[in-house]
Coordinates of C-alpha atoms in Angstrom, one line a residue:
Chain A
M1343 CA 57.1 48.1 29.7
I1344 CA 60.2 47.2 31.8
N1345 CA 63.1 46.4 29.7
K1346 CA 64.9 43.2 31.0
T1347 CA 67.2 42.7 28.1
V1348 CA 70.8 41.8 28.7
K1349 CA 73.4 41.6 26.0
N1350 CA 74.2 37.9 25.9
A1351 CA 74.6 34.7 28.0
T1352 CA 77.9 35.8 29.5
E1353 CA 76.3 39.0 30.9
A1354 CA 73.2 37.0 32.0
V1355 CA 75.1 34.5 34.2
A1356 CA 77.9 36.9 35.3
D1357 CA 76.8 37.1 38.9
I1358 CA 75.9 33.4 39.4
P1359 CA 78.3 32.3 42.2
G1360 CA 79.5 28.9 43.1
N1361 CA 77.7 26.8 45.7
C1362 CA 74.3 28.2 44.8
M1363 CA 71.1 26.5 43.8
L1364 CA 70.2 26.6 40.1
M1365 CA 67.2 25.4 38.2
M1366 CA 67.4 24.5 34.5
G1367 CA 64.5 23.9 32.2
G1368 CA 64.4 21.0 29.7
F1369 CA 63.3 17.4 29.2
G1370 CA 66.2 15.4 27.9
L1371 CA 68.0 17.8 25.6
S1372 CA 64.7 19.4 24.5
G1373 CA 64.2 23.0 25.8
I1374 CA 67.6 23.3 27.6
P1375 CA 69.3 26.7 27.9
E1376 CA 72.2 25.9 25.6
N1377 CA 73.7 29.4 25.6
C1378 CA 73.7 29.8 29.3
I1379 CA 75.2 26.3 29.8
Q1380 CA 78.1 27.4 27.6
A1381 CA 78.5 30.7 29.5
L1382 CA 78.5 28.8 32.8
L1383 CA 81.2 26.5 31.5
A1384 CA 83.4 29.5 30.9
K1385 CA 83.1 30.6 34.6
D1386 CA 85.3 29.4 37.4
I1387 CA 82.7 28.2 39.8
S1388 CA 81.8 24.9 41.4
G1389 CA 79.6 23.4 44.1
L1390 CA 76.4 24.0 42.2
T1391 CA 73.2 22.3 43.1
I1392 CA 71.1 21.9 39.9
V1393 CA 67.4 21.1 39.7
S1394 CA 66.7 19.7 36.3
N1395 CA 64.6 16.7 35.2
N1396 CA 67.6 15.1 33.5
A1397 CA 71.4 15.6 33.6
G1398 CA 72.2 15.9 29.9
V1399 CA 74.4 13.5 28.0
D1400 CA 78.2 13.1 28.3
D1401 CA 79.1 15.8 25.8
F1402 CA 76.0 18.1 25.8
G1403 CA 73.8 20.0 28.1
I1404 CA 74.3 19.6 31.9
G1405 CA 76.7 16.8 31.1
L1406 CA 79.3 19.5 30.2
L1407 CA 79.0 21.1 33.6
L1408 CA 79.4 17.7 35.3
K1409 CA 82.5 16.9 33.2
K1410 CA 84.1 20.1 34.4
R1411 CA 83.2 19.1 38.0
M1412 CA 81.1 22.2 38.6
V1413 CA 78.2 20.3 40.1
K1414 CA 77.9 19.1 43.7
K1415 CA 74.4 17.8 43.6
M1416 CA 71.6 17.0 41.0
I1417 CA 67.9 17.0 41.9
S1418 CA 66.3 15.1 39.0
S1419 CA 63.8 12.4 38.1
Y1420 CA 65.8 10.5 35.5
V1421 CA 69.6 10.6 34.9
G1422 CA 70.2 7.5 32.8
E1423 CA 71.9 8.8 29.7
N1424 CA 75.3 9.9 31.0
A1425 CA 78.4 7.8 31.7
E1426 CA 80.4 10.6 33.4
F1427 CA 77.4 11.2 35.7
E1428 CA 77.4 7.5 36.6
R1429 CA 81.2 7.5 37.3
Q1430 CA 80.9 10.6 39.6
L1431 CA 77.9 9.1 41.4
L1432 CA 79.5 5.7 42.0
S1433 CA 82.7 7.3 43.2
G1434 CA 80.9 9.6 45.6
E1435 CA 81.9 12.8 44.0
L1436 CA 78.3 13.7 43.1
E1437 CA 75.2 13.7 45.2
V1438 CA 71.8 12.9 43.6
D1439 CA 68.3 13.3 44.8
L1440 CA 65.9 11.4 42.7
I1441 CA 62.3 12.5 42.7
P1442 CA 59.2 11.3 40.9
Q1443 CA 58.8 13.5 37.8
G1444 CA 55.3 14.8 38.7
T1445 CA 56.5 15.5 42.3
L1446 CA 59.5 17.4 40.9
A1447 CA 57.3 19.5 38.6
E1448 CA 54.8 20.2 41.4
R1449 CA 57.5 21.1 43.9
V1450 CA 58.9 23.6 41.5
R1451 CA 55.5 24.9 40.7
A1452 CA 54.7 25.2 44.4
G1453 CA 58.0 27.1 44.9
G1454 CA 57.0 29.7 42.4
A1455 CA 53.4 29.9 43.6
G1456 CA 54.2 30.4 47.3
I1457 CA 52.9 27.0 48.5
P1458 CA 55.4 25.5 51.0
A1459 CA 54.1 22.0 50.9
F1460 CA 51.5 19.7 49.4
F1461 CA 50.3 16.1 49.5
T1462 CA 50.7 13.7 46.6
P1463 CA 50.1 9.9 46.2
A1464 CA 53.3 9.4 44.2
G1465 CA 55.8 7.4 46.1
V1466 CA 53.5 6.1 48.9
G1467 CA 54.8 2.7 50.1
T1468 CA 58.2 3.3 48.4
E1469 CA 61.6 4.5 49.6
V1470 CA 60.6 8.0 48.4
A1471 CA 58.2 8.2 51.3
E1472 CA 60.9 7.5 53.9
G1473 CA 61.0 10.3 56.5
K1474 CA 58.1 12.1 55.1
E1475 CA 54.7 12.8 56.7
I1476 CA 52.0 10.5 55.4
R1477 CA 48.4 11.4 55.8
E1478 CA 45.1 9.8 54.8
F1479 CA 42.5 11.8 52.8
E1480 CA 39.2 10.1 51.9
G1481 CA 40.6 6.7 52.4
K1482 CA 43.8 7.1 50.4
L1483 CA 47.3 7.7 51.6
Y1484 CA 49.4 10.7 50.5
L1485 CA 52.8 12.0 51.4
M1486 CA 53.9 15.5 52.1
E1487 CA 56.4 17.1 49.7
R1488 CA 57.9 20.5 50.1
W1489 CA 58.4 23.3 47.6
L1490 CA 61.6 23.9 45.7
R1491 CA 63.0 27.3 45.1
A1492 CA 66.4 28.4 43.6
D1493 CA 68.7 31.4 43.6
F1494 CA 68.7 31.4 39.9
S1495 CA 66.5 29.7 37.3
I1496 CA 67.6 29.5 33.7
V1497 CA 64.9 28.8 31.0
K1498 CA 64.8 28.5 27.3
A1499 CA 61.8 29.7 25.3
W1500 CA 61.0 30.0 21.6
K1501 CA 60.0 33.6 21.5
G1502 CA 60.1 36.3 24.1
D1503 CA 59.7 40.1 24.3
T1504 CA 62.0 42.5 26.1
S1505 CA 59.7 42.6 29.1
G1506 CA 60.1 38.9 29.6
N1507 CA 56.9 37.5 28.2
L1508 CA 57.6 34.0 26.9
I1509 CA 56.2 31.6 24.4
F1510 CA 57.5 28.0 24.1
K1511 CA 57.3 25.6 21.2
G1512 CA 56.3 21.9 21.2
T1513 CA 57.4 19.7 24.0
A1514 CA 60.4 22.1 24.7
R1515 CA 58.1 23.8 27.2
N1516 CA 58.2 21.0 29.9
F1517 CA 59.7 22.4 33.2
N1518 CA 60.6 25.8 31.9
P1519 CA 57.4 27.8 33.0
M1520 CA 57.4 26.5 36.6
M1521 CA 61.2 27.1 36.9
A1522 CA 60.8 30.7 35.6
A1523 CA 58.6 31.4 38.6
A1524 CA 60.6 29.5 41.2
G1525 CA 64.0 31.3 40.7
K1526 CA 64.7 34.4 42.7
I1527 CA 66.3 35.6 39.5
C1528 CA 65.1 34.0 36.3
I1529 CA 67.2 34.2 33.2
A1530 CA 65.4 33.5 29.9
E1531 CA 67.2 32.8 26.6
V1532 CA 65.0 32.9 23.6
E1533 CA 65.4 32.0 19.9
E1534 CA 63.7 35.2 18.9
L1535 CA 63.6 38.4 21.0
V1536 CA 60.9 40.9 20.0
Q1537 CA 59.6 44.3 21.2
P1538 CA 56.6 44.5 23.6
G1539 CA 53.4 44.3 21.6
E1540 CA 54.7 41.9 19.0
L1541 CA 53.6 38.8 20.9
D1542 CA 49.8 38.1 21.1
P1543 CA 48.9 38.5 24.8
N1544 CA 46.5 35.6 24.4
Q1545 CA 49.3 33.2 23.5
I1546 CA 51.8 34.1 26.3
H1547 CA 52.8 30.9 28.3
T1548 CA 55.0 32.6 30.9
P1549 CA 54.1 36.3 31.9
G1550 CA 57.1 38.5 32.1
I1551 CA 56.7 39.2 35.8
Y1552 CA 58.6 35.9 36.5
V1553 CA 61.5 36.9 34.3
Q1554 CA 64.4 39.2 35.4
R1555 CA 66.8 38.9 32.4
I1556 CA 66.2 38.0 28.8
F1557 CA 68.4 37.8 25.7
Q1558 CA 68.3 36.3 22.2
G1559 CA 70.5 33.2 22.1
E1560 CA 72.5 32.0 19.1
N1561 CA 73.7 28.9 17.4
Y1562 CA 71.1 26.5 18.8
E1563 CA 72.3 23.0 18.2
K1564 CA 69.1 21.3 19.5
R1565 CA 70.7 17.9 19.6
I1566 CA 68.4 15.0 19.3
E1567 CA 68.8 12.0 21.6
Q1568 CA 66.7 9.4 19.7
R1569 CA 66.2 10.2 16.1
T1570 CA 63.2 8.0 15.2
V1571 CA 61.7 8.3 11.7
T1572 CA 59.1 6.7 9.5
Q1573 CA 60.2 5.7 6.0
Chain B
M56 CA 55.6 -17.7 23.9
L57 CA 54.7 -14.3 22.7
T58 CA 57.1 -11.9 21.0
K59 CA 57.3 -8.3 22.2
E60 CA 55.1 -7.3 19.2
Q61 CA 52.5 -10.0 20.1
I62 CA 52.4 -8.7 23.7
A63 CA 51.8 -5.2 22.4
K64 CA 49.1 -6.6 20.0
R65 CA 47.3 -8.4 22.8
I66 CA 47.4 -5.3 25.1
A67 CA 46.0 -3.2 22.2
K68 CA 42.8 -5.2 22.6
E69 CA 42.2 -3.7 26.0
V70 CA 42.0 -0.2 24.6
K71 CA 38.5 1.3 24.5
N72 CA 37.0 4.0 22.5
G73 CA 37.3 7.5 24.0
Q74 CA 40.3 6.7 26.3
Y75 CA 43.2 8.9 27.1
I76 CA 46.2 6.6 27.4
N77 CA 49.8 6.9 28.7
L78 CA 52.2 4.4 27.2
G79 CA 55.5 3.7 28.9
I80 CA 58.9 3.1 27.3
G81 CA 59.6 -0.2 25.6
I82 CA 56.9 -2.8 24.7
P83 CA 54.1 -0.3 25.8
T84 CA 55.3 2.2 23.1
L85 CA 54.7 -0.6 20.5
V86 CA 51.0 -0.9 21.6
A87 CA 50.3 2.3 19.6
N88 CA 51.0 0.4 16.4
Y89 CA 48.1 -2.1 17.0
I90 CA 45.3 0.1 18.4
P91 CA 42.4 -0.5 16.0
K92 CA 42.0 2.4 13.6
D93 CA 38.2 2.8 14.2
L94 CA 38.9 3.7 17.9
D95 CA 39.2 7.4 18.8
V96 CA 41.9 7.5 21.6
V97 CA 44.4 10.1 22.6
L98 CA 48.0 9.2 23.6
Q99 CA 49.5 11.3 26.4
S100 CA 53.3 12.0 26.6
E101 CA 54.2 13.1 30.1
N102 CA 56.7 15.6 28.8
G103 CA 53.7 17.7 27.7
L104 CA 51.6 16.4 24.8
L105 CA 48.2 15.0 24.3
G106 CA 48.0 13.5 20.8
I107 CA 51.2 11.6 20.0
G108 CA 51.4 10.7 16.3
P109 CA 53.7 8.4 14.4
F110 CA 57.5 8.9 14.0
P111 CA 58.1 11.8 11.5
T112 CA 59.4 11.3 8.0
V113 CA 63.1 12.5 7.8
D114 CA 62.1 16.0 6.5
K115 CA 59.7 16.5 9.4
V116 CA 62.0 15.7 12.3
D117 CA 61.7 18.4 15.0
P118 CA 64.0 18.5 18.0
D119 CA 61.3 20.4 19.9
L120 CA 58.9 17.5 19.6
I121 CA 59.8 14.4 21.5
N122 CA 58.1 11.7 23.6
A123 CA 59.0 10.7 27.1
G124 CA 61.6 8.3 25.7
K125 CA 63.2 11.3 24.0
Q126 CA 62.3 9.9 20.5
T127 CA 61.3 12.3 17.8
I128 CA 57.6 12.1 17.1
T129 CA 54.7 14.0 15.4
M130 CA 51.4 15.4 16.7
V131 CA 48.0 14.2 15.4
R132 CA 45.5 16.8 14.4
G133 CA 43.8 18.4 17.4
S134 CA 46.8 17.9 19.7
A135 CA 47.4 20.0 22.9
L136 CA 50.8 21.0 24.4
F137 CA 51.4 21.9 28.0
N138 CA 54.0 22.1 30.7
S139 CA 55.2 19.3 33.0
A140 CA 53.1 20.4 36.1
E141 CA 50.0 20.4 34.0
S142 CA 50.9 17.0 32.5
F143 CA 51.2 15.4 36.0
A144 CA 48.0 17.2 37.1
M145 CA 46.1 15.3 34.5
I146 CA 47.9 12.1 35.5
R147 CA 47.4 12.5 39.3
G148 CA 44.0 14.0 38.8
G149 CA 42.8 10.7 37.3
H150 CA 42.1 12.1 33.9
V151 CA 44.3 9.6 32.1
H152 CA 42.1 6.4 31.8
L153 CA 44.7 3.8 31.0
T154 CA 48.4 3.5 31.8
I155 CA 50.5 0.8 30.1
L156 CA 54.0 0.2 31.4
G157 CA 56.8 -2.3 31.8
A158 CA 57.8 -4.0 35.0
M159 CA 60.7 -6.0 36.5
E160 CA 58.4 -7.6 39.1
V161 CA 54.8 -7.6 40.1
S162 CA 53.4 -9.0 43.3
E163 CA 50.2 -10.9 43.8
N164 CA 48.6 -7.9 45.5
G165 CA 49.4 -5.6 42.6
D166 CA 52.6 -4.0 43.8
I167 CA 55.0 -3.1 41.0
A168 CA 58.8 -2.7 40.9
N169 CA 60.3 -1.2 37.8
W170 CA 62.8 1.5 38.7
K171 CA 65.8 0.3 40.7
I172 CA 68.0 -2.7 41.1
P173 CA 70.1 -2.3 44.3
G174 CA 73.8 -2.5 43.5
K175 CA 73.3 -1.4 39.9
M176 CA 73.3 2.1 38.5
V177 CA 70.2 4.0 39.6
K178 CA 68.8 5.9 36.7
G179 CA 65.6 7.3 38.4
M180 CA 61.9 6.7 38.4
G181 CA 61.0 9.3 35.9
G182 CA 57.2 9.6 35.9
A183 CA 56.5 6.0 36.8
M184 CA 55.7 6.6 40.5
D185 CA 53.2 9.4 39.7
L186 CA 51.6 7.2 37.0
V187 CA 51.1 4.1 39.1
A188 CA 49.9 6.1 42.1
S189 CA 47.0 7.6 40.2
A190 CA 45.9 5.7 37.1
E191 CA 42.5 4.0 37.4
N192 CA 43.6 1.2 35.2
I193 CA 47.2 -0.1 34.9
I194 CA 48.2 -2.8 32.6
V195 CA 51.7 -4.2 32.8
A196 CA 53.6 -5.6 29.8
M197 CA 56.4 -7.9 30.9
Q198 CA 58.4 -11.1 30.5
H199 CA 57.0 -13.8 32.8
C200 CA 60.5 -14.8 33.9
S201 CA 63.9 -13.3 34.1
K202 CA 66.6 -14.5 31.7
D203 CA 67.8 -17.0 34.2
G204 CA 64.3 -18.4 34.5
Q205 CA 63.2 -16.8 37.8
S206 CA 59.5 -15.9 38.0
K207 CA 58.8 -12.2 38.0
L208 CA 55.2 -12.7 39.2
L209 CA 55.9 -13.0 42.9
P210 CA 54.2 -13.3 46.3
E211 CA 56.0 -10.1 47.2
C212 CA 58.4 -7.9 45.2
S213 CA 62.0 -8.3 46.1
L214 CA 63.1 -5.1 44.3
P215 CA 62.4 -1.6 45.5
I216 CA 58.7 -0.8 44.9
T217 CA 57.4 1.8 42.4
G218 CA 53.8 1.7 43.6
I219 CA 51.6 -0.4 45.9
R220 CA 48.4 -2.3 45.0
C221 CA 48.0 -0.7 41.6
V222 CA 48.4 -3.2 38.8
K223 CA 45.1 -4.5 37.5
K224 CA 46.2 -6.7 34.6
I225 CA 49.4 -8.3 33.2
V226 CA 50.2 -9.4 29.7
S227 CA 53.3 -11.5 29.7
D228 CA 54.9 -13.6 27.0
L229 CA 53.1 -16.6 28.5
A230 CA 49.7 -15.4 29.7
V231 CA 47.1 -12.7 30.4
L232 CA 46.4 -12.4 34.1
E233 CA 44.3 -10.2 36.4
V234 CA 45.3 -9.2 39.9
S235 CA 42.6 -10.3 42.3
P236 CA 41.5 -7.6 44.8
E237 CA 41.9 -10.3 47.4
G238 CA 45.4 -11.1 46.2
G239 CA 46.6 -13.6 43.6
F240 CA 47.0 -13.7 39.8
I241 CA 43.9 -14.8 38.1
L242 CA 44.8 -16.7 34.9
K243 CA 42.6 -15.5 32.0
E244 CA 44.4 -16.6 28.8
R245 CA 47.3 -18.6 27.7
A246 CA 49.8 -17.8 25.0
P247 CA 49.4 -20.1 22.0
G248 CA 51.0 -23.5 22.7
V249 CA 51.7 -22.7 26.4
S250 CA 50.0 -25.0 28.9
V251 CA 48.4 -24.1 32.2
K252 CA 51.0 -26.3 33.9
E253 CA 53.8 -24.4 32.4
I254 CA 52.4 -21.1 33.5
Q255 CA 51.9 -22.5 37.0
A256 CA 55.5 -23.7 37.1
R257 CA 56.7 -20.2 36.1
T258 CA 54.5 -18.2 38.5
S259 CA 55.8 -18.1 42.0
G260 CA 53.0 -15.9 43.3
K261 CA 49.6 -17.3 44.0
L262 CA 48.0 -18.4 40.7
I263 CA 44.2 -18.7 40.5
I264 CA 42.8 -21.0 37.9
E265 CA 39.1 -21.1 37.3
G266 CA 37.7 -23.5 34.7
E267 CA 39.1 -23.8 31.2
I268 CA 41.7 -21.2 30.3
P269 CA 41.4 -20.2 26.6
E270 CA 44.3 -19.6 24.3
M271 CA 44.8 -16.0 23.2
A272 CA 43.3 -15.2 19.8
F273 CA 45.3 -13.2 17.2
E274 CA 43.8 -12.1 13.9

């Protein structure tokens, strides 16, 4: 099997330039590539366009990249948990493209699957539909949405092997599999990196063909946004 | 007037055996607490889970297991996990039978506004636009009036719309209403102690009153 292992996050993101388009997996803070975010923070780049469902919180996740003013534009569905984000948005320092969550997921999926556009009912009759082609199919209106692709996609998985096969855990899967396929170069950080043959082929969520670089991450904080418990 | 818990309790009576259900953030999340135990239903979380269970005990908290409100949760036996594209495939594909969500405004033709207040911080629509564009049955949980007493059941929404002609039923703190396919809110039930006259005064959209309107029953 092809060995895609890189040493660590620093090596994995070394050639990511400023002003490029990046995808990052995760829903809230669940399933975000913590190690690569730290490695990006250490780089002197800016002008990034980031496709991610959310924008992290003030002091964790993508929020850290925002704080360092590395981000030019966010393409997201919900960005409500971040005061620095709000400040930059209101002052015009940051652009935001808000997209219905299912449309975002499907645009990324389409990007990885070679489908340049598709029709969805989400957003018909709303401001999301402005400037988009609307077409009627069997009596219902749909609007045309285009694919999303990126220069780099960064995903986080639970387990992976050196050839890039990935398995996710719980709801930390979310946008990661589609983003893996939609990045020209996909970087995968995993909690446990194993040799080919150690993962059951029946259980692979993302086949290694989509992954160009993989490494075992460290010190996962996995911060929880809303710790809700039963007594 | 109903409390938030009572609104959730009343909505829970709309749930039918065998349904797959998506519950929005806020009052809709509370509905899960009141679904009768003898019904077999499955709760969908749009971040990738069918089979939401109760909040975990402290020792079972798992950061890799959250709901769409980013709260830590558990899975019931027989759950299924999937990615976000698959999640919205089941939503747009009409496989989720019932969507319960909150609203800032609903119009008499069933339009809903719940994602944006111009001039205030825009947080995003999340999955709401996909859900309302596709669900076969949408029930809205909401306060009948704003804090300053303005009706939120209107002839037309004044806020940016989330979806058009999609709301089927509303449970507010004052009443249960159905949206007529011809337009208008059909008054079905009153909250205990609330008169038809009061509901009429607090509904600025067209209110349809047919016969005696019963009071909601709570066990």
